Coordinates of C-alpha atoms in Angstrom, one line a residue:
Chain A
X9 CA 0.0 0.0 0.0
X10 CA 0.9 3.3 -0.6
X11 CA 3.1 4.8 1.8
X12 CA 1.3 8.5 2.0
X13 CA -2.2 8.2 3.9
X14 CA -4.8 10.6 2.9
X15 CA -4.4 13.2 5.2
X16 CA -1.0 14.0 2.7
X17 CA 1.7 13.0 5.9
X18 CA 4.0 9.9 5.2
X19 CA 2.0 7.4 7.8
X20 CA 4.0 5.0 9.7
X21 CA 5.3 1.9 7.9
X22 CA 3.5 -1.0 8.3
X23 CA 5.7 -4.4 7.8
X24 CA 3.8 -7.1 5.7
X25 CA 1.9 -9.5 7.5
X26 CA 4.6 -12.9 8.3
X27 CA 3.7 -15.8 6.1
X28 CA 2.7 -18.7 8.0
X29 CA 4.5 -21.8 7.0
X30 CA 2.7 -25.1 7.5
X31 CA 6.1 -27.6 7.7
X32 CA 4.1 -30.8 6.5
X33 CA 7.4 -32.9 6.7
X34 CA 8.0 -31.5 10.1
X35 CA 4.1 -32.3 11.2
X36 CA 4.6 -35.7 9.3
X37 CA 7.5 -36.9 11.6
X38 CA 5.8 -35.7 14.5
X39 CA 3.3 -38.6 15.3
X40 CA 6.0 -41.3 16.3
X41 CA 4.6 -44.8 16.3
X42 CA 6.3 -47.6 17.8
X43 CA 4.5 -51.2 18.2
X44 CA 3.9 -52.6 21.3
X45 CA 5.7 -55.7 20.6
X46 CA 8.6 -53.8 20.7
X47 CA 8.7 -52.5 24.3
X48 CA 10.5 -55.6 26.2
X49 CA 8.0 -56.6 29.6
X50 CA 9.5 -56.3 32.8
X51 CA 11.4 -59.4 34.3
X52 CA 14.9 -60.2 34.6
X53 CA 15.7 -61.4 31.1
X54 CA 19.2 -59.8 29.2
X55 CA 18.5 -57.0 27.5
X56 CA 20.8 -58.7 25.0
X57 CA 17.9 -61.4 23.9
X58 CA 15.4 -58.2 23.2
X59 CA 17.8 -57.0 20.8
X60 CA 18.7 -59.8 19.2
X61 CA 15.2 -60.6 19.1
X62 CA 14.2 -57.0 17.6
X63 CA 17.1 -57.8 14.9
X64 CA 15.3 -60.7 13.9
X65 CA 11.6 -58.6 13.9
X66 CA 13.1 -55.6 12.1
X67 CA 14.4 -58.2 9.5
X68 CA 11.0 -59.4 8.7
X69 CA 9.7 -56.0 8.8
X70 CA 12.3 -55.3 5.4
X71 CA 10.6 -57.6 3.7
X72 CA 6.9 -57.5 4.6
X73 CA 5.5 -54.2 5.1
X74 CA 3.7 -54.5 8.2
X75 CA 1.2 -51.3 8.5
X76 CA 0.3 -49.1 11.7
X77 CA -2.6 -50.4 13.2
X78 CA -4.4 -50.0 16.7
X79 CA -7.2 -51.8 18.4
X80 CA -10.7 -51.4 16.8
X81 CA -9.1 -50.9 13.2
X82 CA -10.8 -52.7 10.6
X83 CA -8.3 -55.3 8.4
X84 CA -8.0 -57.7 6.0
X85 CA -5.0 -60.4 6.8
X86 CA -4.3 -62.8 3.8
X87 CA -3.0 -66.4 4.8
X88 CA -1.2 -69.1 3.1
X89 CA -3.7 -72.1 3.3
X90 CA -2.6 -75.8 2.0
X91 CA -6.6 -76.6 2.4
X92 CA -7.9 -73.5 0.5
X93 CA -9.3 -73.1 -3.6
X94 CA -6.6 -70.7 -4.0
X95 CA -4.1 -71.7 -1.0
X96 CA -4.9 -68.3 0.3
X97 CA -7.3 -67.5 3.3
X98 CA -8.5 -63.7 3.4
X99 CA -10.5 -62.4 6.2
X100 CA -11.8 -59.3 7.2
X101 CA -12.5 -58.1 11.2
X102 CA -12.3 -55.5 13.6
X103 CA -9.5 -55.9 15.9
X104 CA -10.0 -56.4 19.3
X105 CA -7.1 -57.3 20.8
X106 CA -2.9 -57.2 20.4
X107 CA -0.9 -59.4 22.9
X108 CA 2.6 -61.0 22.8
X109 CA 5.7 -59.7 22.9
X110 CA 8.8 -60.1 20.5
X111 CA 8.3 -62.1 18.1
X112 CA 5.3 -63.9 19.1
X113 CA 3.5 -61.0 19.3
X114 CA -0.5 -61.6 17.7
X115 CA -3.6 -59.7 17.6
X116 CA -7.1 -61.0 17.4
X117 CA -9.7 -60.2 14.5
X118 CA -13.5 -60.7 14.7
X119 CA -16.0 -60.5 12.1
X120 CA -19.8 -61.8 12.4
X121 CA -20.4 -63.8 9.1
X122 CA -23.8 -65.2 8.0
X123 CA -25.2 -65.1 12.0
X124 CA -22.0 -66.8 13.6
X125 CA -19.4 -65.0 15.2
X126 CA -15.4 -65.7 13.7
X127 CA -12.5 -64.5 16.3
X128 CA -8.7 -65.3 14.5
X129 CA -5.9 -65.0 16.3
X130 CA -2.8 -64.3 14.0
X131 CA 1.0 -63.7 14.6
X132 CA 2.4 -60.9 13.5
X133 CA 5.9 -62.3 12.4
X134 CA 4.3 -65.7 11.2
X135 CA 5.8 -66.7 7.4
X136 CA 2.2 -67.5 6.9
X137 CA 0.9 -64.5 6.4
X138 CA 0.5 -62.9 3.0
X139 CA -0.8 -59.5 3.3
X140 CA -2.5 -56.8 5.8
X141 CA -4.5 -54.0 4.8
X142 CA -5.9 -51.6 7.1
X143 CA -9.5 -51.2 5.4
X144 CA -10.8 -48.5 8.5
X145 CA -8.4 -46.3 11.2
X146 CA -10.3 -45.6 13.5
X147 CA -9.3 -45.9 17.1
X148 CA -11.7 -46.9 19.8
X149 CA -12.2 -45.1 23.3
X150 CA -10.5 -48.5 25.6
X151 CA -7.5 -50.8 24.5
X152 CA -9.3 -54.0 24.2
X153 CA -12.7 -54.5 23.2
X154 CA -13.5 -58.1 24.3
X155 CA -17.1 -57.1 25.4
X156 CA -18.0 -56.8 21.4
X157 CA -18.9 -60.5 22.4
X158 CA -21.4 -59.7 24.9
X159 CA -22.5 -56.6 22.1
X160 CA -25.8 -57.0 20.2
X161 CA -23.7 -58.6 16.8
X162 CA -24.9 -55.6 15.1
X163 CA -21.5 -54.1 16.3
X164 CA -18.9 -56.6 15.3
X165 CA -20.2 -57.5 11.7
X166 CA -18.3 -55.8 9.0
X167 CA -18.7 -56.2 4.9
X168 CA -16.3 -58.6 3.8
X169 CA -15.5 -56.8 0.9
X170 CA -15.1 -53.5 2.2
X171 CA -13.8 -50.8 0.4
X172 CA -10.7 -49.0 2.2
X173 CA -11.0 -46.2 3.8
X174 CA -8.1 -43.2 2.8
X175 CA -6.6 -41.7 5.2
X176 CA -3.9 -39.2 5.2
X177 CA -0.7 -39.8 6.6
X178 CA -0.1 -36.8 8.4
X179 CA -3.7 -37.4 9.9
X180 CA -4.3 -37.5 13.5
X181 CA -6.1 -41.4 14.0
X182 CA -9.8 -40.5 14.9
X183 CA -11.2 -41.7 18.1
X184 CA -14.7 -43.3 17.7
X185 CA -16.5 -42.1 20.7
X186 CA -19.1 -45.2 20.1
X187 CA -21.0 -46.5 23.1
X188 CA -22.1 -50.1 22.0
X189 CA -25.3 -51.8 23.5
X190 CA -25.0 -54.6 24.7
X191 CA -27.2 -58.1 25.0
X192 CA -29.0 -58.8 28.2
X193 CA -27.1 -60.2 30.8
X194 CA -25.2 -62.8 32.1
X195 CA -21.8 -61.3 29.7
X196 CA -18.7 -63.7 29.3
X197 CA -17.0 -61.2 32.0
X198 CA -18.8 -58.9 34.3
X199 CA -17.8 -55.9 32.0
X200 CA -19.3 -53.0 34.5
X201 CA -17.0 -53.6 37.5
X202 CA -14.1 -51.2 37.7
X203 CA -10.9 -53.7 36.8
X204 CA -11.6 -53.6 33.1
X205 CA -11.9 -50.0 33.2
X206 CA -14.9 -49.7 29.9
X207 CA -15.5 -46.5 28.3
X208 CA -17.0 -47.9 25.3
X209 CA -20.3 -49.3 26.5
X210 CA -23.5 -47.7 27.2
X211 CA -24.2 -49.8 30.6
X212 CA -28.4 -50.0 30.9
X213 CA -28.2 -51.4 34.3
X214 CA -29.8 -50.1 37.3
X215 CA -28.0 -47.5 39.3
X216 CA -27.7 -50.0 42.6
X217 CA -25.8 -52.6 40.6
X218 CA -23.4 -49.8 39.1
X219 CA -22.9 -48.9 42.3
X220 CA -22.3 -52.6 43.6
X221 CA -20.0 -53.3 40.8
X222 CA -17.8 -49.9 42.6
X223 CA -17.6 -52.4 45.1
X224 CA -14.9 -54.3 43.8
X225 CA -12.7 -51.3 42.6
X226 CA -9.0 -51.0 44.3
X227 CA -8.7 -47.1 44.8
X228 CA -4.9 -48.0 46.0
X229 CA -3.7 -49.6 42.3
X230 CA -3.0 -46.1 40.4
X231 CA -0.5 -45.0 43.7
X232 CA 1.4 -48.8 44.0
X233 CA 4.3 -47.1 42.4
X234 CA 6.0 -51.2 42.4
X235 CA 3.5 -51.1 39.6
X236 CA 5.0 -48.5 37.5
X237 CA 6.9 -49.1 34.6
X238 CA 7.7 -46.1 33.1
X239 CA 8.7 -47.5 29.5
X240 CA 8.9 -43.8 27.8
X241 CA 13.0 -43.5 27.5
X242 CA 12.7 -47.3 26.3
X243 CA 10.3 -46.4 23.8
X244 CA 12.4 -43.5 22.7
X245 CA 15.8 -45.5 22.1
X246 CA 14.1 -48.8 20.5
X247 CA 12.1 -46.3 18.0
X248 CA 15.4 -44.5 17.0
X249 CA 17.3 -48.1 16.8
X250 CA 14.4 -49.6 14.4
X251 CA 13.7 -46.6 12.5
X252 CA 17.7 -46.3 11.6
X253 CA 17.4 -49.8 10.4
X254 CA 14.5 -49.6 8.5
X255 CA 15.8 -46.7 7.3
X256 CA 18.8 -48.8 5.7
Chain B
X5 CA 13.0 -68.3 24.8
X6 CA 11.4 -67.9 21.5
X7 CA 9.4 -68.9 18.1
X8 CA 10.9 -69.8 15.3
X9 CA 9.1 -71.1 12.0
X10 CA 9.9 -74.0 9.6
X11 CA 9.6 -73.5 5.8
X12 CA 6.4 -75.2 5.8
X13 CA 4.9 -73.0 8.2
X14 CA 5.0 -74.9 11.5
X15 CA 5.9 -72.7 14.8
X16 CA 8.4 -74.5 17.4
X17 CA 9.4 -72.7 20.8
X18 CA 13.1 -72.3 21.2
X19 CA 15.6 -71.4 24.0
X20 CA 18.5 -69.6 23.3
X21 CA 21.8 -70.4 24.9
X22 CA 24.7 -67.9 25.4
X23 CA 28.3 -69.2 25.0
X24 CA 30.3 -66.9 27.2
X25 CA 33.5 -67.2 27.9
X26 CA 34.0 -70.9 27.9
X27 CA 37.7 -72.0 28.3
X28 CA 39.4 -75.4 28.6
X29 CA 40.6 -76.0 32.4
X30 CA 42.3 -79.2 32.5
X31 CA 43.2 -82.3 30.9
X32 CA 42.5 -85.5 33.6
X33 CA 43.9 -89.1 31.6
X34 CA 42.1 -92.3 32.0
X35 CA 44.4 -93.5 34.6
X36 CA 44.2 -90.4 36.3
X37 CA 40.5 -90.4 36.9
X38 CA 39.7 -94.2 36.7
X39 CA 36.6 -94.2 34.1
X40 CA 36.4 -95.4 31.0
X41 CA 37.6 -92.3 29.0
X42 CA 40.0 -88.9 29.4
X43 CA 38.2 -86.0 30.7
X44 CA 38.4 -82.4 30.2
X45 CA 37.2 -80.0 32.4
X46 CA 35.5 -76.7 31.1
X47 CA 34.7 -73.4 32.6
X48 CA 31.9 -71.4 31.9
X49 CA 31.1 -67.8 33.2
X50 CA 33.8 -65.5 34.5
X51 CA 33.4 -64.3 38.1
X52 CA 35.5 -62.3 40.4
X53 CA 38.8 -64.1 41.8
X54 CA 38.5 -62.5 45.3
X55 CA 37.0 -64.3 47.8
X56 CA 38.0 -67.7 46.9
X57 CA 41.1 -69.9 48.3
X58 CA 44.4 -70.8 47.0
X59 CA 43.9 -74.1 45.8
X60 CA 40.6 -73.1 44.4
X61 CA 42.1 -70.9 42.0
X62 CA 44.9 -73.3 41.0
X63 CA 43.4 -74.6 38.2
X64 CA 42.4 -71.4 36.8
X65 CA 46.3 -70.3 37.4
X66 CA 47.7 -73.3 35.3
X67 CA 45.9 -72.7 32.6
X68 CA 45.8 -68.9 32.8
X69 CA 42.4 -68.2 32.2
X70 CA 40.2 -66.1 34.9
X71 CA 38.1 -67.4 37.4
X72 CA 35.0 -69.2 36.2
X73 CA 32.0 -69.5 37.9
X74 CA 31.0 -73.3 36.5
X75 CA 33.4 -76.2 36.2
X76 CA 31.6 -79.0 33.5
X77 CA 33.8 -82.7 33.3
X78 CA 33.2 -83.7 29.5
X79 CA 34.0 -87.0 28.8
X80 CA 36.1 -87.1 25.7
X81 CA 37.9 -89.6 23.0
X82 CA 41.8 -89.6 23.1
X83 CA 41.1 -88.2 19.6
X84 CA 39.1 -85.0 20.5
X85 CA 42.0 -83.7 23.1
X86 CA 42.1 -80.1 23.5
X87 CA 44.6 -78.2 24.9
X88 CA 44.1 -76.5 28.8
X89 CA 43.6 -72.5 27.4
X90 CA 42.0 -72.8 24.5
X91 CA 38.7 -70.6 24.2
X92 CA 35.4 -72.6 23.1
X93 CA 32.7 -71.2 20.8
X94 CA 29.1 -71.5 19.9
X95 CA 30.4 -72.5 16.4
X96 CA 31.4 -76.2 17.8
X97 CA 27.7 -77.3 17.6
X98 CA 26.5 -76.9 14.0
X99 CA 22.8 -76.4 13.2
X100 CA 21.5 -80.0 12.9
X101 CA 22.8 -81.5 15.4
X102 CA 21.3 -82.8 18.5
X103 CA 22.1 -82.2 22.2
X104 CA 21.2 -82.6 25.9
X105 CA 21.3 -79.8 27.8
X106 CA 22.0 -80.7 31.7
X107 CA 21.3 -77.3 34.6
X108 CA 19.9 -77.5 38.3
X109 CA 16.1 -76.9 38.1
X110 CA 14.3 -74.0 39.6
X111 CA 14.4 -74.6 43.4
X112 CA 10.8 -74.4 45.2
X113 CA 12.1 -75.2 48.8
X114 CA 10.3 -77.6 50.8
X115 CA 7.1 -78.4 49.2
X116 CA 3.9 -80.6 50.7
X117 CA 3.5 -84.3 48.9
X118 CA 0.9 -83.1 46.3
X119 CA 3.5 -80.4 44.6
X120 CA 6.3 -82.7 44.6
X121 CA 5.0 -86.0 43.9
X122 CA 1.7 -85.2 42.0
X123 CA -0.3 -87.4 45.1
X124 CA -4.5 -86.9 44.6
X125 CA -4.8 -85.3 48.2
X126 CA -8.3 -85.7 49.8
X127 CA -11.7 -84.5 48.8
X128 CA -12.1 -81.1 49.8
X129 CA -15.8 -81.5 51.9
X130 CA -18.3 -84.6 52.8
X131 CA -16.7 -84.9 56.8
X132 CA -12.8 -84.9 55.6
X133 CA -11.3 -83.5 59.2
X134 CA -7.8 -81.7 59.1
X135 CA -7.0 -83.9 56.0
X136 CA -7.0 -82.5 52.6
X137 CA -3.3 -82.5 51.3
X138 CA -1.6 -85.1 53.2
X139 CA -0.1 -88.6 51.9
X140 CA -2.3 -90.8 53.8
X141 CA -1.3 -94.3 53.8
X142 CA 2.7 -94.7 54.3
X143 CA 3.1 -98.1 54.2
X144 CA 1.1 -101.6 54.7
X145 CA 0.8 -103.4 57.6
X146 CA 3.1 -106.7 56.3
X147 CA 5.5 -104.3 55.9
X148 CA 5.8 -103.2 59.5
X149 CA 8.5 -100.6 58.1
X150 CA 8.5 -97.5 55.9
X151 CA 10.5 -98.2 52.5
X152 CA 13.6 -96.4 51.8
X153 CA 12.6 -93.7 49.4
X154 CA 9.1 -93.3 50.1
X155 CA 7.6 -90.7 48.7
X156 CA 7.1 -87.6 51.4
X157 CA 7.5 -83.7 51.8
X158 CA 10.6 -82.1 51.4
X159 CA 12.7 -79.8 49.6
X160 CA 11.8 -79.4 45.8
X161 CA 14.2 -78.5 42.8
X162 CA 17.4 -77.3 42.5
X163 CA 18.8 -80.5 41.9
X164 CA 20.7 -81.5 38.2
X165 CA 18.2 -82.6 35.4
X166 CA 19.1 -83.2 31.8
X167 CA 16.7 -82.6 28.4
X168 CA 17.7 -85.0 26.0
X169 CA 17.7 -84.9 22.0
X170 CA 17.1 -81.4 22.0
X171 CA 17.5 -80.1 18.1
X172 CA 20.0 -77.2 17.0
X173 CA 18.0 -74.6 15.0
X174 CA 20.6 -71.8 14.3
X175 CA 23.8 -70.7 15.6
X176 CA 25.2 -67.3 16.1
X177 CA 28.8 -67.3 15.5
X178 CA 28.8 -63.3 16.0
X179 CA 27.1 -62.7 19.5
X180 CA 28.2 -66.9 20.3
X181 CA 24.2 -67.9 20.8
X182 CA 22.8 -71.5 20.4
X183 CA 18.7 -71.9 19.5
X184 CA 18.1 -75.0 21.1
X185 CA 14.4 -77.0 20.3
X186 CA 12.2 -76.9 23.7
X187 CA 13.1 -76.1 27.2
X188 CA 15.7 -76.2 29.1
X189 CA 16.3 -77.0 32.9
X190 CA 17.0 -74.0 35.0
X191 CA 15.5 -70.5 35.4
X192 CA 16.3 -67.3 33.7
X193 CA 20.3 -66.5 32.8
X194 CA 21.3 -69.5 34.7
X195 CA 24.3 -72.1 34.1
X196 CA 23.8 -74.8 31.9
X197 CA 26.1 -77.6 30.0
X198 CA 25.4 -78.7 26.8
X199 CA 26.7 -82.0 25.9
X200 CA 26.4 -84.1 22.0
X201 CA 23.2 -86.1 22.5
X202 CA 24.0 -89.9 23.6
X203 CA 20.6 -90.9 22.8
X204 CA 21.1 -94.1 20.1
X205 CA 18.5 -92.6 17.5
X206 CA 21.2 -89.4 17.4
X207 CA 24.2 -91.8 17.0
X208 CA 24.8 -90.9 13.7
X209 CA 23.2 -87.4 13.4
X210 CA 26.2 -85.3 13.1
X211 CA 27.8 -84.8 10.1
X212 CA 31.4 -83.4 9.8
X213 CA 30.9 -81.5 13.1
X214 CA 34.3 -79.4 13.7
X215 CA 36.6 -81.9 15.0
X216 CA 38.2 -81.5 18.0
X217 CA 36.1 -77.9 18.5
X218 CA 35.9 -74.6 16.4
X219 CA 39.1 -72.8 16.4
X220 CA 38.2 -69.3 16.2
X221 CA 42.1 -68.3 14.5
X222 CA 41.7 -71.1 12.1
X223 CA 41.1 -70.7 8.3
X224 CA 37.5 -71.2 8.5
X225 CA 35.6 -68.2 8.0
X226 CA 31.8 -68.9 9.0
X227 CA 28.9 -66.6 8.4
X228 CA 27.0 -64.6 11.2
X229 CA 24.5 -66.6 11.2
X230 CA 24.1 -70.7 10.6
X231 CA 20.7 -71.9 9.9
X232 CA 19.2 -75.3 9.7
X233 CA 17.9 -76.4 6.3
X234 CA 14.6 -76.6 7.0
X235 CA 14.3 -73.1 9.1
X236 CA 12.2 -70.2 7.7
X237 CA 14.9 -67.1 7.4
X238 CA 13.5 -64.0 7.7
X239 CA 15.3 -62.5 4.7
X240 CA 12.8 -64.9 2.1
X241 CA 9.5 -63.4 0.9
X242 CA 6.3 -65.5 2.9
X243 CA 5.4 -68.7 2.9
X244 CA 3.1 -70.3 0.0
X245 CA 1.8 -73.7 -0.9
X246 CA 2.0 -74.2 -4.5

């Protein structure tokens, strides 16, 4: 703009407005993932087996991509099956669950197919395995959602030939606030007392046996500090070492 | 321990053995000990000299290798001599091969009859008074005496057991690490000796193993990694069934 206002007096300059730079590299790297299966459980095995172990896992990782996924994604693991049409097994579910450490580490897929109700547990690092494609991110609000069993199947079935789902990779994962209903009691589990700690389902029971179920909840837990297992420098040097190697 | 897959996609559990340190102590002749063959005595783990007596460290002294913390009596050919000194590597046992692995067993200190013996116990209800995890009967009445090594409470574990037949999967010449089929004896990073299997079916099993051990100066130059032939490495693209 012209530095002479309209009253005829040179006005003061004004500097041009700072351009905001949006650093998508920068915002890219930001969201650090590192598996579960990587972060070695507490006990008093060497160190030295974990990372001979995580050689072997970053190894298979070279050659089979395997792709970020949470609990409550939706995917599609192919198999290599001897008994098969095509020797190949593909099957889509939500998962509910990832356990194992190391190399042994699995998660848990269920999908409710023609009425009946198909949980698969598959390894991670197994040779078996073909392919895994995320079909859905989308994270859920607790870290294992066992109690889609007790859910009205509504919940758990998913299109088997689902189309997936983009997502963008510098993307925060969304959270699905979803509270599931569930089938009239008696559950597998008694999922309303406080040790499984549920966010996800919208409890219909009366308020006296919420408040029973508080019975059973162990105020002292989150202050046992022999519990804590602080795993955030861990986390730190294993996702450098891996990344490096991946890297290569 | 730790999976490991086959090329035909079958999973098998496997412990993994650290070579550390392992150095020839002593030669003891036939005459000298009074068996059948020569021994050699190995040492395992090395541990602090302090603390320990003269003669205690003599052997260690003669063949001028540090303290160990396990002493393992091998019994060996005249053939198969090794010389007091000489370091011993994971690369001696060759993927293949079969072994028995000998270690003391996790000690549970004195443990009730049911624990250590696997007895029924009593029922639980229906009038049982004071009695629910006790032998009962010790012996008969015929008998008038209690046999020697009757069955009873006492102190559990920590005694020497051996697996036997125990497959080789891989060796690691680099970081000196045996993958051994199955479990093992022993807890957690404890001491352990692993010996050629003498079971009769394994007789025959190994082929040009390195005769008398691996010699780590030698001419042989041996990759980081030894598999077994019928092991899924990690470097090959998945498994499919054609």
């Amino acid at each position: 703009s012209c530095r002479i206002s309209s009253d005829g007096k040179p006005a003061k300059f004004q500097p041009p407005p700072k351009p905001i730079i949006i650093d998508r590299q920068k915002q890219r790297e930001e969201r650090r993932f590192l598996s579960p299966e990587f972060i070695p459980p507490r006990g008093r095995t060497d160190p030295h087996k974990f990372y001979i172990e995580r050689k072997d896992m970053i190894q298979r990782r070279k050659v089979f991509n395997i792709p970020e996924f949470y609990v409550g994604h939706i995917l599609a693991v192919t198999t290599a099956d001897p008994y098969a049409n095509e020797k190949a097994n593909r099957f889509v579910g939500i998962c509910i669950q990832r356990g194992g450490k190391g190399l042994g580490a699995t998660f848990v897929l269920r999908n409710v197919i023609e009425g009946q109700g198909v949980e698969i547990r598959y390894e991670l690092y197994s040779p078996r395995v073909q392919a895994i494609e995320v079909l859905k991110l989308e994270k859920r609000l607790d870290d294992n959602l066992m109690y889609l069993r007790d859910a009205l199947p509504e919940y758990s079935t998913f299109d088997v030939n689902m189309k997936p789902v983009s997502h963008l990779d510098h993307e925060e994962i969304p959270v699905n606030k979803l509270q599931v209903r569930m089938k009239p009691k008696p559950w597998s589990k008694r999922w309303e007392r406080p040790k499984y700690n549920i966010k996800g389902i919208k409890f219909e029971l009366p308020e006296k046996k919420m408040k029973e179920a508080q019975k059973w909840s162990q105020p002292w837990l989150e202050f046992d500090m022999l519990r804590e297992y602080d795993t955030s420098k861990i986390e730190e040097k294993i996702w450098k070492e891996v990344n490096e190697e991946l890297k290569k | 321990m730790m999976p490991i897959w086959t090329k035909s996609g079958k999973k098998h559990a496997v412990t993994l053995l650290k070579v550390q340190d392992c150095h020839v102590l002593r030669y003891i002749s036939k005459e000298e000990s009074g068996g059948k063959t020569s021994k050699l005595l190995v040492g395992g783990k090395n541990a602090s000299p302090f603390f320990k007596s003269e003669s205690a460290m003599k052997i260690f002294k003669e063949a001028g290798v540090p303290r160990k913390q396990k002493v393992a009596t091998f019994n060996v050919t005249d053939d198969a001599l090794i010389k007091p000194g000489t370091p011993l590597y994971a690369a001696h046992f060759r993927p293949g091969q079969f072994v028995d692995v000998t270690a003391k067993t996790i000690g549970k200190g004195f443990q009730g009859v049911m624990k250590r013996w696997g007895f029924k116990g009593q029922p639980a209800s229906h009038g049982q008074t004071k009695t629910h995890r006790r032998p009962g009967a010790i012996s008969t009445n015929k008998a008038a005496k209690v046999y020697r090594g009757k069955k009873m409470p006492g102190k559990m574990g920590n005694i020497y057991r051996t697996s036997f037949g125990l497959k080789v999967w891989r060796i690691n010449t680099k970081h000196d690490i045996i993958y051994v089929n199955g479990s093992v004896p022993g807890h957690t990073n404890c001491l352990v000796k692993v010996r050629d299997s003498k079971l009769p079916t394994y007789k025959d099993c190994n082929k040009n193993p390195p005769f008398p051990t691996f010699f780590a100066d030698g001419d042989e130059k041996l990759p980081e990694d030894l598999y077994d032939k019928e092991i899924f490495q990690f470097t090959d693209p998945s498994v499919t069934y054609a």
